[in-house]
Amino acid sequence: MYLGAIDMGGSKTVVAVLDDKFEILATKRFEGHEKDWHIHFDRTVELLHACTAELGMTFDSLSALGVVPPGMVRNERYLLLAPATGWRNLDMLDEYSKRTGFEIIATDCDVNASAIAEADITGERDFLWYNISNGIGAAIIMNGENMPGANGVSGELGHVKVEYEHPRPCPCGQVGCCEAHASGAAIGRRVQQLAHDDPSYAELFKRKNYPVNAYGASLLARENDVKSLDVFREAGKYIGRSIAIGLNVLNPPRVFVGGGVSQSLDLLLPEIRRQIELGTVEFARNVPIERTNLGYYAALKGAAAIALRKYKKIHMND
Ligand SMILES: [Zn+2]
């Protein structure tokens, strides 16, 4: 069985054909966003046609399509708002049905979709999926199902308060949120501030030819640069406080961490562990925290996973 998958990330869009074991068979991509969502969606469908053509299969041989738009999704159908593009209130199922003619189309936000893929690939049925990229979000999987909440926006552990003394403003309108202090973007801003205040730190990035952002600082931290290690210790403190709240509330048996910054999980983990020790009840505390098994294409596999689930659900009822 073959599945179409579309992942509209923050900075790029990836389109792919996968099999039902979530192997990626063909991918196409483009950078950035079209201001006009009509044009953007049309482009993704053109690329999906190109993927099937490359594999020598017809477009119709795809059994289902999964679409992950760049924002909050309500009721596994409506894109409420894509902050980077300003797209609002789009019926994703309707739009993609018109463009592809497929009967089975699934949609959800990247974090929920990735968590579903983690469940279906690892067989784990209960966990917290914690995503650290440009923003911070989480999904709760219980009994193998995503727990969406009343409006489909549960798991907002990026917007729990982790800093009261010196809170920074968050894109969500509040202050002191975990996302404002420890997302990839927040770590990047912190690194740039430090480089601005201390020319010798800026010089270090220049000499090594590392980007002055979270990734560059992670490379320096691995070379035991004290300032960069401190940056990750501080981010780990905030992330740890946020995860601790998730553990106290949900008592999940395991936590998977995804998103670009999860590549630096080893640098964050000692302080995350310390905060969990400080911030949880004893019996919620001893939980494995590990990197996702999904790798770089987590959201793309997520798109395929929600499509496959929908296909199975519909065909079980035949
Ligand atoms: Zn917030």
PDB file of C-alpha atoms and ligand atoms in Angstrom:
ATOM      1  CA  MET A   1       0.000   0.000   0.000  1.00  0.00           C
ATOM      2  CA  TYR A   2       1.221   3.499  -0.835  1.00  0.00           C
ATOM      3  CA  LEU A   3       0.520   6.707   1.068  1.00  0.00           C
ATOM      4  CA  GLY A   4       0.893  10.349   0.072  1.00  0.00           C
ATOM      5  CA  ALA A   5       2.322  12.693   2.712  1.00  0.00           C
ATOM      6  CA  ILE A   6       2.656  16.481   2.809  1.00  0.00           C
ATOM      7  CA  ASP A   7       4.540  18.243   5.610  1.00  0.00           C
ATOM      8  CA  MET A   8       4.380  22.034   5.517  1.00  0.00           C
ATOM      9  CA  GLY A   9       7.098  22.909   8.028  1.00  0.00           C
ATOM     10  CA  GLY A  10       8.023  26.333   9.370  1.00  0.00           C
ATOM     11  CA  SER A  11      10.585  26.996   6.648  1.00  0.00           C
ATOM     12  CA  LYS A  12      10.063  24.312   3.994  1.00  0.00           C
ATOM     13  CA  THR A  13       7.442  21.985   2.572  1.00  0.00           C
ATOM     14  CA  VAL A  14       8.205  18.308   1.917  1.00  0.00           C
ATOM     15  CA  VAL A  15       5.995  16.045  -0.180  1.00  0.00           C
ATOM     16  CA  ALA A  16       6.497  12.271  -0.314  1.00  0.00           C
ATOM     17  CA  VAL A  17       5.217   8.838  -1.144  1.00  0.00           C
ATOM     18  CA  LEU A  18       5.681   6.251   1.625  1.00  0.00           C
ATOM     19  CA  ASP A  19       4.742   2.606   1.985  1.00  0.00           C
ATOM     20  CA  ASP A  20       2.692   1.307   4.901  1.00  0.00           C
ATOM     21  CA  LYS A  21       5.897   0.537   6.854  1.00  0.00           C
ATOM     22  CA  PHE A  22       6.653   4.293   6.683  1.00  0.00           C
ATOM     23  CA  GLU A  23       9.602   3.860   4.327  1.00  0.00           C
ATOM     24  CA  ILE A  24      10.014   7.027   2.268  1.00  0.00           C
ATOM     25  CA  LEU A  25      10.082   6.037  -1.415  1.00  0.00           C
ATOM     26  CA  ALA A  26      10.226   9.447  -3.106  1.00  0.00           C
ATOM     27  CA  THR A  27      10.358  13.068  -1.868  1.00  0.00           C
ATOM     28  CA  LYS A  28      10.165  16.548  -3.382  1.00  0.00           C
ATOM     29  CA  ARG A  29      10.478  19.812  -1.526  1.00  0.00           C
ATOM     30  CA  PHE A  30      10.428  23.574  -1.788  1.00  0.00           C
ATOM     31  CA  GLU A  31      11.620  26.295   0.557  1.00  0.00           C
ATOM     32  CA  GLY A  32       9.477  29.028   2.062  1.00  0.00           C
ATOM     33  CA  HIS A  33       5.754  29.672   1.887  1.00  0.00           C
ATOM     34  CA  GLU A  34       3.513  31.067  -0.810  1.00  0.00           C
ATOM     35  CA  LYS A  35       1.561  33.986   0.629  1.00  0.00           C
ATOM     36  CA  ASP A  36      -1.503  32.680  -1.223  1.00  0.00           C
ATOM     37  CA  TRP A  37      -2.459  29.308   0.227  1.00  0.00           C
ATOM     38  CA  HIS A  38      -4.249  28.294  -3.005  1.00  0.00           C
ATOM     39  CA  ILE A  39      -0.934  28.447  -4.837  1.00  0.00           C
ATOM     40  CA  HIS A  40       0.897  26.694  -1.994  1.00  0.00           C
ATOM     41  CA  PHE A  41      -1.583  23.804  -1.868  1.00  0.00           C
ATOM     42  CA  ASP A  42      -1.611  23.492  -5.696  1.00  0.00           C
ATOM     43  CA  ARG A  43       2.163  23.240  -5.634  1.00  0.00           C
ATOM     44  CA  THR A  44       2.153  20.426  -3.074  1.00  0.00           C
ATOM     45  CA  VAL A  45      -0.247  18.404  -5.229  1.00  0.00           C
ATOM     46  CA  GLU A  46       1.908  18.980  -8.328  1.00  0.00           C
ATOM     47  CA  LEU A  47       4.893  17.634  -6.389  1.00  0.00           C
ATOM     48  CA  LEU A  48       2.918  14.627  -5.219  1.00  0.00           C
ATOM     49  CA  HIS A  49       2.120  13.891  -8.884  1.00  0.00           C
ATOM     50  CA  ALA A  50       5.857  14.217  -9.609  1.00  0.00           C
ATOM     51  CA  CYS A  51       6.675  11.722  -6.794  1.00  0.00           C
ATOM     52  CA  THR A  52       4.273   9.087  -8.138  1.00  0.00           C
ATOM     53  CA  ALA A  53       5.536   9.644 -11.700  1.00  0.00           C
ATOM     54  CA  GLU A  54       9.110   9.172 -10.515  1.00  0.00           C
ATOM     55  CA  LEU A  55       8.118   5.838  -8.957  1.00  0.00           C
ATOM     56  CA  GLY A  56       6.358   4.770 -12.153  1.00  0.00           C
ATOM     57  CA  MET A  57       2.977   4.536 -10.434  1.00  0.00           C
ATOM     58  CA  THR A  58      -0.306   6.282 -11.163  1.00  0.00           C
ATOM     59  CA  PHE A  59      -1.547   9.037  -8.853  1.00  0.00           C
ATOM     60  CA  ASP A  60      -4.634   6.943  -8.104  1.00  0.00           C
ATOM     61  CA  SER A  61      -2.559   4.112  -6.696  1.00  0.00           C
ATOM     62  CA  LEU A  62      -2.078   6.145  -3.481  1.00  0.00           C
ATOM     63  CA  SER A  63      -4.532   4.712  -0.931  1.00  0.00           C
ATOM     64  CA  ALA A  64      -4.689   7.774   1.317  1.00  0.00           C
ATOM     65  CA  LEU A  65      -3.153  11.215   1.829  1.00  0.00           C
ATOM     66  CA  GLY A  66      -1.953  12.849   5.047  1.00  0.00           C
ATOM     67  CA  VAL A  67      -1.407  16.609   5.268  1.00  0.00           C
ATOM     68  CA  VAL A  68       0.379  18.422   8.103  1.00  0.00           C
ATOM     69  CA  PRO A  69      -0.169  22.196   7.844  1.00  0.00           C
ATOM     70  CA  PRO A  70       2.078  24.725   9.653  1.00  0.00           C
ATOM     71  CA  GLY A  71      -0.220  25.630  12.542  1.00  0.00           C
ATOM     72  CA  MET A  72      -2.994  24.645  14.933  1.00  0.00           C
ATOM     73  CA  VAL A  73      -5.568  22.159  13.661  1.00  0.00           C
ATOM     74  CA  ARG A  74      -9.044  21.714  15.161  1.00  0.00           C
ATOM     75  CA  ASN A  75     -11.032  18.473  14.994  1.00  0.00           C
ATOM     76  CA  GLU A  76      -8.490  16.859  12.660  1.00  0.00           C
ATOM     77  CA  ARG A  77      -9.880  19.040   9.874  1.00  0.00           C
ATOM     78  CA  TYR A  78      -9.589  22.844  10.183  1.00  0.00           C
ATOM     79  CA  LEU A  79      -6.367  24.823  10.101  1.00  0.00           C
ATOM     80  CA  LEU A  80      -7.159  27.541  12.657  1.00  0.00           C
ATOM     81  CA  LEU A  81      -4.078  29.685  12.119  1.00  0.00           C
ATOM     82  CA  ALA A  82      -0.663  29.282  10.544  1.00  0.00           C
ATOM     83  CA  PRO A  83       1.401  31.939  12.360  1.00  0.00           C
ATOM     84  CA  ALA A  84       4.210  32.128   9.775  1.00  0.00           C
ATOM     85  CA  THR A  85       1.890  32.708   6.803  1.00  0.00           C
ATOM     86  CA  GLY A  86      -1.262  34.188   8.307  1.00  0.00           C
ATOM     87  CA  TRP A  87      -3.474  31.489   6.694  1.00  0.00           C
ATOM     88  CA  ARG A  88      -6.648  31.132   8.748  1.00  0.00           C
ATOM     89  CA  ASN A  89      -9.711  28.909   9.028  1.00  0.00           C
ATOM     90  CA  LEU A  90      -9.052  26.546   6.151  1.00  0.00           C
ATOM     91  CA  ASP A  91     -10.942  23.289   5.707  1.00  0.00           C
ATOM     92  CA  MET A  92      -7.939  21.109   4.892  1.00  0.00           C
ATOM     93  CA  LEU A  93      -9.960  18.007   4.009  1.00  0.00           C
ATOM     94  CA  ASP A  94     -12.166  19.915   1.604  1.00  0.00           C
ATOM     95  CA  GLU A  95      -9.278  21.745  -0.062  1.00  0.00           C
ATOM     96  CA  TYR A  96      -7.242  18.587  -0.625  1.00  0.00           C
ATOM     97  CA  SER A  97     -10.232  16.543  -1.666  1.00  0.00           C
ATOM     98  CA  LYS A  98     -10.923  19.130  -4.410  1.00  0.00           C
ATOM     99  CA  ARG A  99      -7.323  19.059  -5.560  1.00  0.00           C
ATOM    100  CA  THR A 100      -6.646  15.308  -5.498  1.00  0.00           C
ATOM    101  CA  GLY A 101      -9.970  13.520  -5.729  1.00  0.00           C
ATOM    102  CA  PHE A 102      -8.846  11.187  -2.920  1.00  0.00           C
ATOM    103  CA  GLU A 103     -11.527   9.834  -0.619  1.00  0.00           C
ATOM    104  CA  ILE A 104      -9.269   9.298   2.373  1.00  0.00           C
ATOM    105  CA  ILE A 105      -7.455  12.400   3.553  1.00  0.00           C
ATOM    106  CA  ALA A 106      -6.219  13.018   7.095  1.00  0.00           C
ATOM    107  CA  THR A 107      -4.826  16.163   8.668  1.00  0.00           C
ATOM    108  CA  ASP A 108      -3.430  17.224  12.040  1.00  0.00           C
ATOM    109  CA  CYS A 109      -0.689  19.437  13.466  1.00  0.00           C
ATOM    110  CA  ASP A 110       2.907  18.223  13.212  1.00  0.00           C
ATOM    111  CA  VAL A 111       3.275  17.289  16.884  1.00  0.00           C
ATOM    112  CA  ASN A 112       0.089  15.182  17.034  1.00  0.00           C
ATOM    113  CA  ALA A 113       0.867  13.483  13.722  1.00  0.00           C
ATOM    114  CA  SER A 114       4.465  12.733  14.770  1.00  0.00           C
ATOM    115  CA  ALA A 115       3.267  11.255  18.060  1.00  0.00           C
ATOM    116  CA  ILE A 116       0.877   8.953  16.174  1.00  0.00           C
ATOM    117  CA  ALA A 117       3.759   7.819  13.952  1.00  0.00           C
ATOM    118  CA  GLU A 118       5.877   7.153  17.061  1.00  0.00           C
ATOM    119  CA  ALA A 119       3.073   4.984  18.476  1.00  0.00           C
ATOM    120  CA  ASP A 120       2.624   3.062  15.234  1.00  0.00           C
ATOM    121  CA  ILE A 121       6.335   2.567  14.566  1.00  0.00           C
ATOM    122  CA  THR A 122       7.468   1.660  18.102  1.00  0.00           C
ATOM    123  CA  GLY A 123       4.267  -0.031  19.306  1.00  0.00           C
ATOM    124  CA  GLU A 124       4.359   2.104  22.479  1.00  0.00           C
ATOM    125  CA  ARG A 125       0.793   2.925  23.556  1.00  0.00           C
ATOM    126  CA  ASP A 126       1.277   5.475  26.354  1.00  0.00           C
ATOM    127  CA  PHE A 127       3.706   8.357  26.278  1.00  0.00           C
ATOM    128  CA  LEU A 128       4.258  12.088  26.187  1.00  0.00           C
ATOM    129  CA  TRP A 129       5.694  13.330  22.863  1.00  0.00           C
ATOM    130  CA  TYR A 130       7.616  16.548  23.500  1.00  0.00           C
ATOM    131  CA  ASN A 131       8.715  18.649  20.551  1.00  0.00           C
ATOM    132  CA  ILE A 132      11.466  21.282  20.680  1.00  0.00           C
ATOM    133  CA  SER A 133      11.969  23.151  17.420  1.00  0.00           C
ATOM    134  CA  ASN A 134      11.244  26.804  16.582  1.00  0.00           C
ATOM    135  CA  GLY A 135       8.374  26.467  19.044  1.00  0.00           C
ATOM    136  CA  ILE A 136       7.675  23.949  21.802  1.00  0.00           C
ATOM    137  CA  GLY A 137       4.649  21.644  21.856  1.00  0.00           C
ATOM    138  CA  ALA A 138       3.596  18.245  23.112  1.00  0.00           C
ATOM    139  CA  ALA A 139       1.115  15.481  22.379  1.00  0.00           C
ATOM    140  CA  ILE A 140      -0.350  12.972  24.794  1.00  0.00           C
ATOM    141  CA  ILE A 141      -0.786   9.407  23.582  1.00  0.00           C
ATOM    142  CA  MET A 142      -2.961   7.197  25.782  1.00  0.00           C
ATOM    143  CA  ASN A 143      -4.007   3.690  24.820  1.00  0.00           C
ATOM    144  CA  GLY A 144      -2.440   4.338  21.442  1.00  0.00           C
ATOM    145  CA  GLU A 145      -4.683   7.331  20.730  1.00  0.00           C
ATOM    146  CA  ASN A 146      -3.949  11.046  20.746  1.00  0.00           C
ATOM    147  CA  MET A 147      -5.800  12.871  23.534  1.00  0.00           C
ATOM    148  CA  PRO A 148      -6.888  15.998  21.656  1.00  0.00           C
ATOM    149  CA  GLY A 149      -8.822  17.975  24.286  1.00  0.00           C
ATOM    150  CA  ALA A 150     -12.002  19.986  23.676  1.00  0.00           C
ATOM    151  CA  ASN A 151     -10.589  22.091  20.838  1.00  0.00           C
ATOM    152  CA  GLY A 152      -7.784  19.802  19.746  1.00  0.00           C
ATOM    153  CA  VAL A 153      -5.120  21.945  21.404  1.00  0.00           C
ATOM    154  CA  SER A 154      -4.184  19.837  24.440  1.00  0.00           C
ATOM    155  CA  GLY A 155      -0.528  19.308  25.311  1.00  0.00           C
ATOM    156  CA  GLU A 156       0.527  22.954  25.149  1.00  0.00           C
ATOM    157  CA  LEU A 157       3.519  22.411  27.437  1.00  0.00           C
ATOM    158  CA  GLY A 158       5.343  25.120  25.487  1.00  0.00           C
ATOM    159  CA  HIS A 159       3.030  27.641  27.121  1.00  0.00           C
ATOM    160  CA  VAL A 160       3.226  26.627  30.769  1.00  0.00           C
ATOM    161  CA  LYS A 161       4.974  29.235  32.936  1.00  0.00           C
ATOM    162  CA  VAL A 162       8.575  28.415  33.747  1.00  0.00           C
ATOM    163  CA  GLU A 163      10.022  31.860  34.533  1.00  0.00           C
ATOM    164  CA  TYR A 164       8.411  34.373  36.881  1.00  0.00           C
ATOM    165  CA  GLU A 165      11.369  36.607  37.854  1.00  0.00           C
ATOM    166  CA  HIS A 166      12.498  37.656  34.357  1.00  0.00           C
ATOM    167  CA  PRO A 167       9.744  36.497  32.017  1.00  0.00           C
ATOM    168  CA  ARG A 168      10.133  37.015  28.286  1.00  0.00           C
ATOM    169  CA  PRO A 169       7.180  37.684  25.987  1.00  0.00           C
ATOM    170  CA  CYS A 170       5.884  34.672  24.066  1.00  0.00           C
ATOM    171  CA  PRO A 171       4.314  34.641  20.578  1.00  0.00           C
ATOM    172  CA  CYS A 172       1.119  33.285  22.246  1.00  0.00           C
ATOM    173  CA  GLY A 173       0.583  36.615  24.023  1.00  0.00           C
ATOM    174  CA  GLN A 174       1.612  35.489  27.518  1.00  0.00           C
ATOM    175  CA  VAL A 175       4.993  35.943  29.229  1.00  0.00           C
ATOM    176  CA  GLY A 176       7.410  33.489  30.858  1.00  0.00           C
ATOM    177  CA  CYS A 177       6.316  30.510  28.720  1.00  0.00           C
ATOM    178  CA  CYS A 178       8.714  27.623  28.171  1.00  0.00           C
ATOM    179  CA  GLU A 179       8.638  28.386  24.445  1.00  0.00           C
ATOM    180  CA  ALA A 180       9.767  31.972  25.075  1.00  0.00           C
ATOM    181  CA  HIS A 181      12.796  30.759  27.055  1.00  0.00           C
ATOM    182  CA  ALA A 182      13.889  27.408  25.613  1.00  0.00           C
ATOM    183  CA  SER A 183      12.697  26.849  22.026  1.00  0.00           C
ATOM    184  CA  GLY A 184      15.285  26.620  19.254  1.00  0.00           C
ATOM    185  CA  ALA A 185      14.489  30.245  18.397  1.00  0.00           C
ATOM    186  CA  ALA A 186      14.803  31.327  22.064  1.00  0.00           C
ATOM    187  CA  ILE A 187      18.146  29.506  22.435  1.00  0.00           C
ATOM    188  CA  GLY A 188      19.301  31.205  19.213  1.00  0.00           C
ATOM    189  CA  ARG A 189      18.348  34.648  20.563  1.00  0.00           C
ATOM    190  CA  ARG A 190      20.198  33.933  23.815  1.00  0.00           C
ATOM    191  CA  VAL A 191      23.330  32.888  21.883  1.00  0.00           C
ATOM    192  CA  GLN A 192      23.167  36.036  19.753  1.00  0.00           C
ATOM    193  CA  GLN A 193      22.791  38.201  22.852  1.00  0.00           C
ATOM    194  CA  LEU A 194      25.819  36.567  24.471  1.00  0.00           C
ATOM    195  CA  ALA A 195      27.853  36.985  21.276  1.00  0.00           C
ATOM    196  CA  HIS A 196      26.810  40.646  21.136  1.00  0.00           C
ATOM    197  CA  ASP A 197      27.824  41.243  24.775  1.00  0.00           C
ATOM    198  CA  ASP A 198      31.093  39.310  24.609  1.00  0.00           C
ATOM    199  CA  PRO A 199      33.248  39.795  21.474  1.00  0.00           C
ATOM    200  CA  SER A 200      35.478  36.839  22.393  1.00  0.00           C
ATOM    201  CA  TYR A 201      32.431  34.540  22.285  1.00  0.00           C
ATOM    202  CA  ALA A 202      31.425  35.975  18.885  1.00  0.00           C
ATOM    203  CA  GLU A 203      35.001  35.447  17.697  1.00  0.00           C
ATOM    204  CA  LEU A 204      34.789  31.767  18.636  1.00  0.00           C
ATOM    205  CA  PHE A 205      31.851  31.218  16.247  1.00  0.00           C
ATOM    206  CA  LYS A 206      33.650  33.122  13.510  1.00  0.00           C
ATOM    207  CA  ARG A 207      36.877  31.172  13.882  1.00  0.00           C
ATOM    208  CA  LYS A 208      35.075  27.816  13.763  1.00  0.00           C
ATOM    209  CA  ASN A 209      32.727  29.008  11.036  1.00  0.00           C
ATOM    210  CA  TYR A 210      29.709  27.947  13.116  1.00  0.00           C
ATOM    211  CA  PRO A 211      26.345  29.694  12.783  1.00  0.00           C
ATOM    212  CA  VAL A 212      25.512  31.999  15.731  1.00  0.00           C
ATOM    213  CA  ASN A 213      22.409  30.038  16.755  1.00  0.00           C
ATOM    214  CA  ALA A 214      21.290  27.028  18.806  1.00  0.00           C
ATOM    215  CA  TYR A 215      22.992  24.581  16.439  1.00  0.00           C
ATOM    216  CA  GLY A 216      26.312  26.482  16.455  1.00  0.00           C
ATOM    217  CA  ALA A 217      26.229  26.699  20.253  1.00  0.00           C
ATOM    218  CA  SER A 218      25.595  22.937  20.466  1.00  0.00           C
ATOM    219  CA  LEU A 219      28.766  22.326  18.434  1.00  0.00           C
ATOM    220  CA  LEU A 220      30.753  24.569  20.804  1.00  0.00           C
ATOM    221  CA  ALA A 221      29.186  22.911  23.845  1.00  0.00           C
ATOM    222  CA  ARG A 222      30.398  19.546  22.563  1.00  0.00           C
ATOM    223  CA  GLU A 223      33.897  21.051  22.502  1.00  0.00           C
ATOM    224  CA  ASN A 224      33.408  21.919  26.181  1.00  0.00           C
ATOM    225  CA  ASP A 225      32.961  25.640  25.704  1.00  0.00           C
ATOM    226  CA  VAL A 226      31.693  26.797  29.111  1.00  0.00           C
ATOM    227  CA  LYS A 227      29.396  29.575  27.884  1.00  0.00           C
ATOM    228  CA  SER A 228      27.666  27.293  25.384  1.00  0.00           C
ATOM    229  CA  LEU A 229      27.269  24.541  27.969  1.00  0.00           C
ATOM    230  CA  ASP A 230      25.598  27.169  30.181  1.00  0.00           C
ATOM    231  CA  VAL A 231      23.155  28.064  27.399  1.00  0.00           C
ATOM    232  CA  PHE A 232      21.990  24.446  27.220  1.00  0.00           C
ATOM    233  CA  ARG A 233      21.926  24.118  31.002  1.00  0.00           C
ATOM    234  CA  GLU A 234      19.600  27.119  31.186  1.00  0.00           C
ATOM    235  CA  ALA A 235      17.350  25.835  28.364  1.00  0.00           C
ATOM    236  CA  GLY A 236      17.321  22.410  30.043  1.00  0.00           C
ATOM    237  CA  LYS A 237      16.153  24.045  33.257  1.00  0.00           C
ATOM    238  CA  TYR A 238      13.075  25.522  31.560  1.00  0.00           C
ATOM    239  CA  ILE A 239      12.329  22.428  29.504  1.00  0.00           C
ATOM    240  CA  GLY A 240      12.713  20.307  32.639  1.00  0.00           C
ATOM    241  CA  ARG A 241      10.198  22.474  34.499  1.00  0.00           C
ATOM    242  CA  SER A 242       7.736  22.103  31.636  1.00  0.00           C
ATOM    243  CA  ILE A 243       8.181  18.324  31.334  1.00  0.00           C
ATOM    244  CA  ALA A 244       7.855  18.019  35.127  1.00  0.00           C
ATOM    245  CA  ILE A 245       4.383  19.589  34.903  1.00  0.00           C
ATOM    246  CA  GLY A 246       3.483  17.054  32.204  1.00  0.00           C
ATOM    247  CA  LEU A 247       4.713  14.183  34.403  1.00  0.00           C
ATOM    248  CA  ASN A 248       2.785  15.383  37.456  1.00  0.00           C
ATOM    249  CA  VAL A 249      -0.445  15.808  35.512  1.00  0.00           C
ATOM    250  CA  LEU A 250      -0.327  12.764  33.252  1.00  0.00           C
ATOM    251  CA  ASN A 251       2.083  10.273  34.843  1.00  0.00           C
ATOM    252  CA  PRO A 252       3.145   8.884  31.440  1.00  0.00           C
ATOM    253  CA  PRO A 253       5.444   5.830  31.474  1.00  0.00           C
ATOM    254  CA  ARG A 254       7.778   7.371  28.890  1.00  0.00           C
ATOM    255  CA  VAL A 255       8.715  10.609  27.131  1.00  0.00           C
ATOM    256  CA  PHE A 256       9.885  10.896  23.523  1.00  0.00           C
ATOM    257  CA  VAL A 257      11.587  14.129  22.487  1.00  0.00           C
ATOM    258  CA  GLY A 258      11.441  15.292  18.870  1.00  0.00           C
ATOM    259  CA  GLY A 259      12.148  18.463  16.889  1.00  0.00           C
ATOM    260  CA  GLY A 260      15.459  19.876  15.671  1.00  0.00           C
ATOM    261  CA  VAL A 261      16.722  20.730  19.171  1.00  0.00           C
ATOM    262  CA  SER A 262      16.282  17.065  20.222  1.00  0.00           C
ATOM    263  CA  GLN A 263      19.650  16.524  18.506  1.00  0.00           C
ATOM    264  CA  SER A 264      21.052  18.277  21.581  1.00  0.00           C
ATOM    265  CA  LEU A 265      19.010  16.259  24.070  1.00  0.00           C
ATOM    266  CA  ASP A 266      22.200  14.867  25.668  1.00  0.00           C
ATOM    267  CA  LEU A 267      23.291  18.458  26.473  1.00  0.00           C
ATOM    268  CA  LEU A 268      19.890  19.325  27.949  1.00  0.00           C
ATOM    269  CA  LEU A 269      19.194  16.100  29.804  1.00  0.00           C
ATOM    270  CA  PRO A 270      21.240  16.511  33.024  1.00  0.00           C
ATOM    271  CA  GLU A 271      19.369  19.735  33.894  1.00  0.00           C
ATOM    272  CA  ILE A 272      16.028  18.323  32.682  1.00  0.00           C
ATOM    273  CA  ARG A 273      16.569  15.391  35.069  1.00  0.00           C
ATOM    274  CA  ARG A 274      17.466  17.755  37.938  1.00  0.00           C
ATOM    275  CA  GLN A 275      14.311  19.819  37.440  1.00  0.00           C
ATOM    276  CA  ILE A 276      12.162  16.676  37.283  1.00  0.00           C
ATOM    277  CA  GLU A 277      13.749  15.597  40.553  1.00  0.00           C
ATOM    278  CA  LEU A 278      12.850  19.003  42.067  1.00  0.00           C
ATOM    279  CA  GLY A 279       9.427  19.394  40.500  1.00  0.00           C
ATOM    280  CA  THR A 280       7.565  16.080  40.512  1.00  0.00           C
ATOM    281  CA  VAL A 281       6.000  13.761  43.013  1.00  0.00           C
ATOM    282  CA  GLU A 282       8.222  10.778  43.680  1.00  0.00           C
ATOM    283  CA  PHE A 283       6.091   8.228  41.841  1.00  0.00           C
ATOM    284  CA  ALA A 284       5.845  10.203  38.575  1.00  0.00           C
ATOM    285  CA  ARG A 285       9.565  10.781  38.316  1.00  0.00           C
ATOM    286  CA  ASN A 286      11.438   7.732  37.081  1.00  0.00           C
ATOM    287  CA  VAL A 287      10.549   7.951  33.444  1.00  0.00           C
ATOM    288  CA  PRO A 288      12.731   7.194  30.424  1.00  0.00           C
ATOM    289  CA  ILE A 289      13.291  10.338  28.343  1.00  0.00           C
ATOM    290  CA  GLU A 290      14.640   9.512  24.929  1.00  0.00           C
ATOM    291  CA  ARG A 291      14.945  10.937  21.443  1.00  0.00           C
ATOM    292  CA  THR A 292      12.249  10.090  18.941  1.00  0.00           C
ATOM    293  CA  ASN A 293      12.812   7.064  16.725  1.00  0.00           C
ATOM    294  CA  LEU A 294      11.424   8.954  13.739  1.00  0.00           C
ATOM    295  CA  GLY A 295      14.561  10.913  12.780  1.00  0.00           C
ATOM    296  CA  TYR A 296      14.569  13.974  10.570  1.00  0.00           C
ATOM    297  CA  TYR A 297      11.272  13.242   8.777  1.00  0.00           C
ATOM    298  CA  ALA A 298       9.083  12.879  11.890  1.00  0.00           C
ATOM    299  CA  ALA A 299       6.229  15.082  10.648  1.00  0.00           C
ATOM    300  CA  LEU A 300       6.287  13.507   7.185  1.00  0.00           C
ATOM    301  CA  LYS A 301       5.998  10.040   8.717  1.00  0.00           C
ATOM    302  CA  GLY A 302       3.304  11.537  10.943  1.00  0.00           C
ATOM    303  CA  ALA A 303       1.326  12.620   7.876  1.00  0.00           C
ATOM    304  CA  ALA A 304       1.562   9.074   6.499  1.00  0.00           C
ATOM    305  CA  ALA A 305       0.632   7.569   9.887  1.00  0.00           C
ATOM    306  CA  ILE A 306      -2.588   9.575  10.302  1.00  0.00           C
ATOM    307  CA  ALA A 307      -3.509   8.756   6.681  1.00  0.00           C
ATOM    308  CA  LEU A 308      -2.952   5.030   7.262  1.00  0.00           C
ATOM    309  CA  ARG A 309      -5.008   5.093  10.471  1.00  0.00           C
ATOM    310  CA  LYS A 310      -7.886   6.782   8.691  1.00  0.00           C
ATOM    311  CA  TYR A 311      -7.670   4.243   5.851  1.00  0.00           C
ATOM    312  CA  LYS A 312      -7.798   1.337   8.322  1.00  0.00           C
ATOM    313  CA  LYS A 313     -10.689   2.876  10.246  1.00  0.00           C
ATOM    314  CA  ILE A 314     -12.774   3.345   7.095  1.00  0.00           C
ATOM    315  CA  HIS A 315     -11.997  -0.109   5.704  1.00  0.00           C
ATOM    316  CA  MET A 316     -12.662  -1.853   8.997  1.00  0.00           C
ATOM    317  CA  ASN A 317     -16.220  -0.542   8.722  1.00  0.00           C
ATOM    318  CA  ASP A 318     -16.758  -1.997   5.207  1.00  0.00           C
TER     319      ASP A 318
HETATM  320 ZN    ZN B   1       3.346  31.085  25.236  1.00  0.00          ZN
END
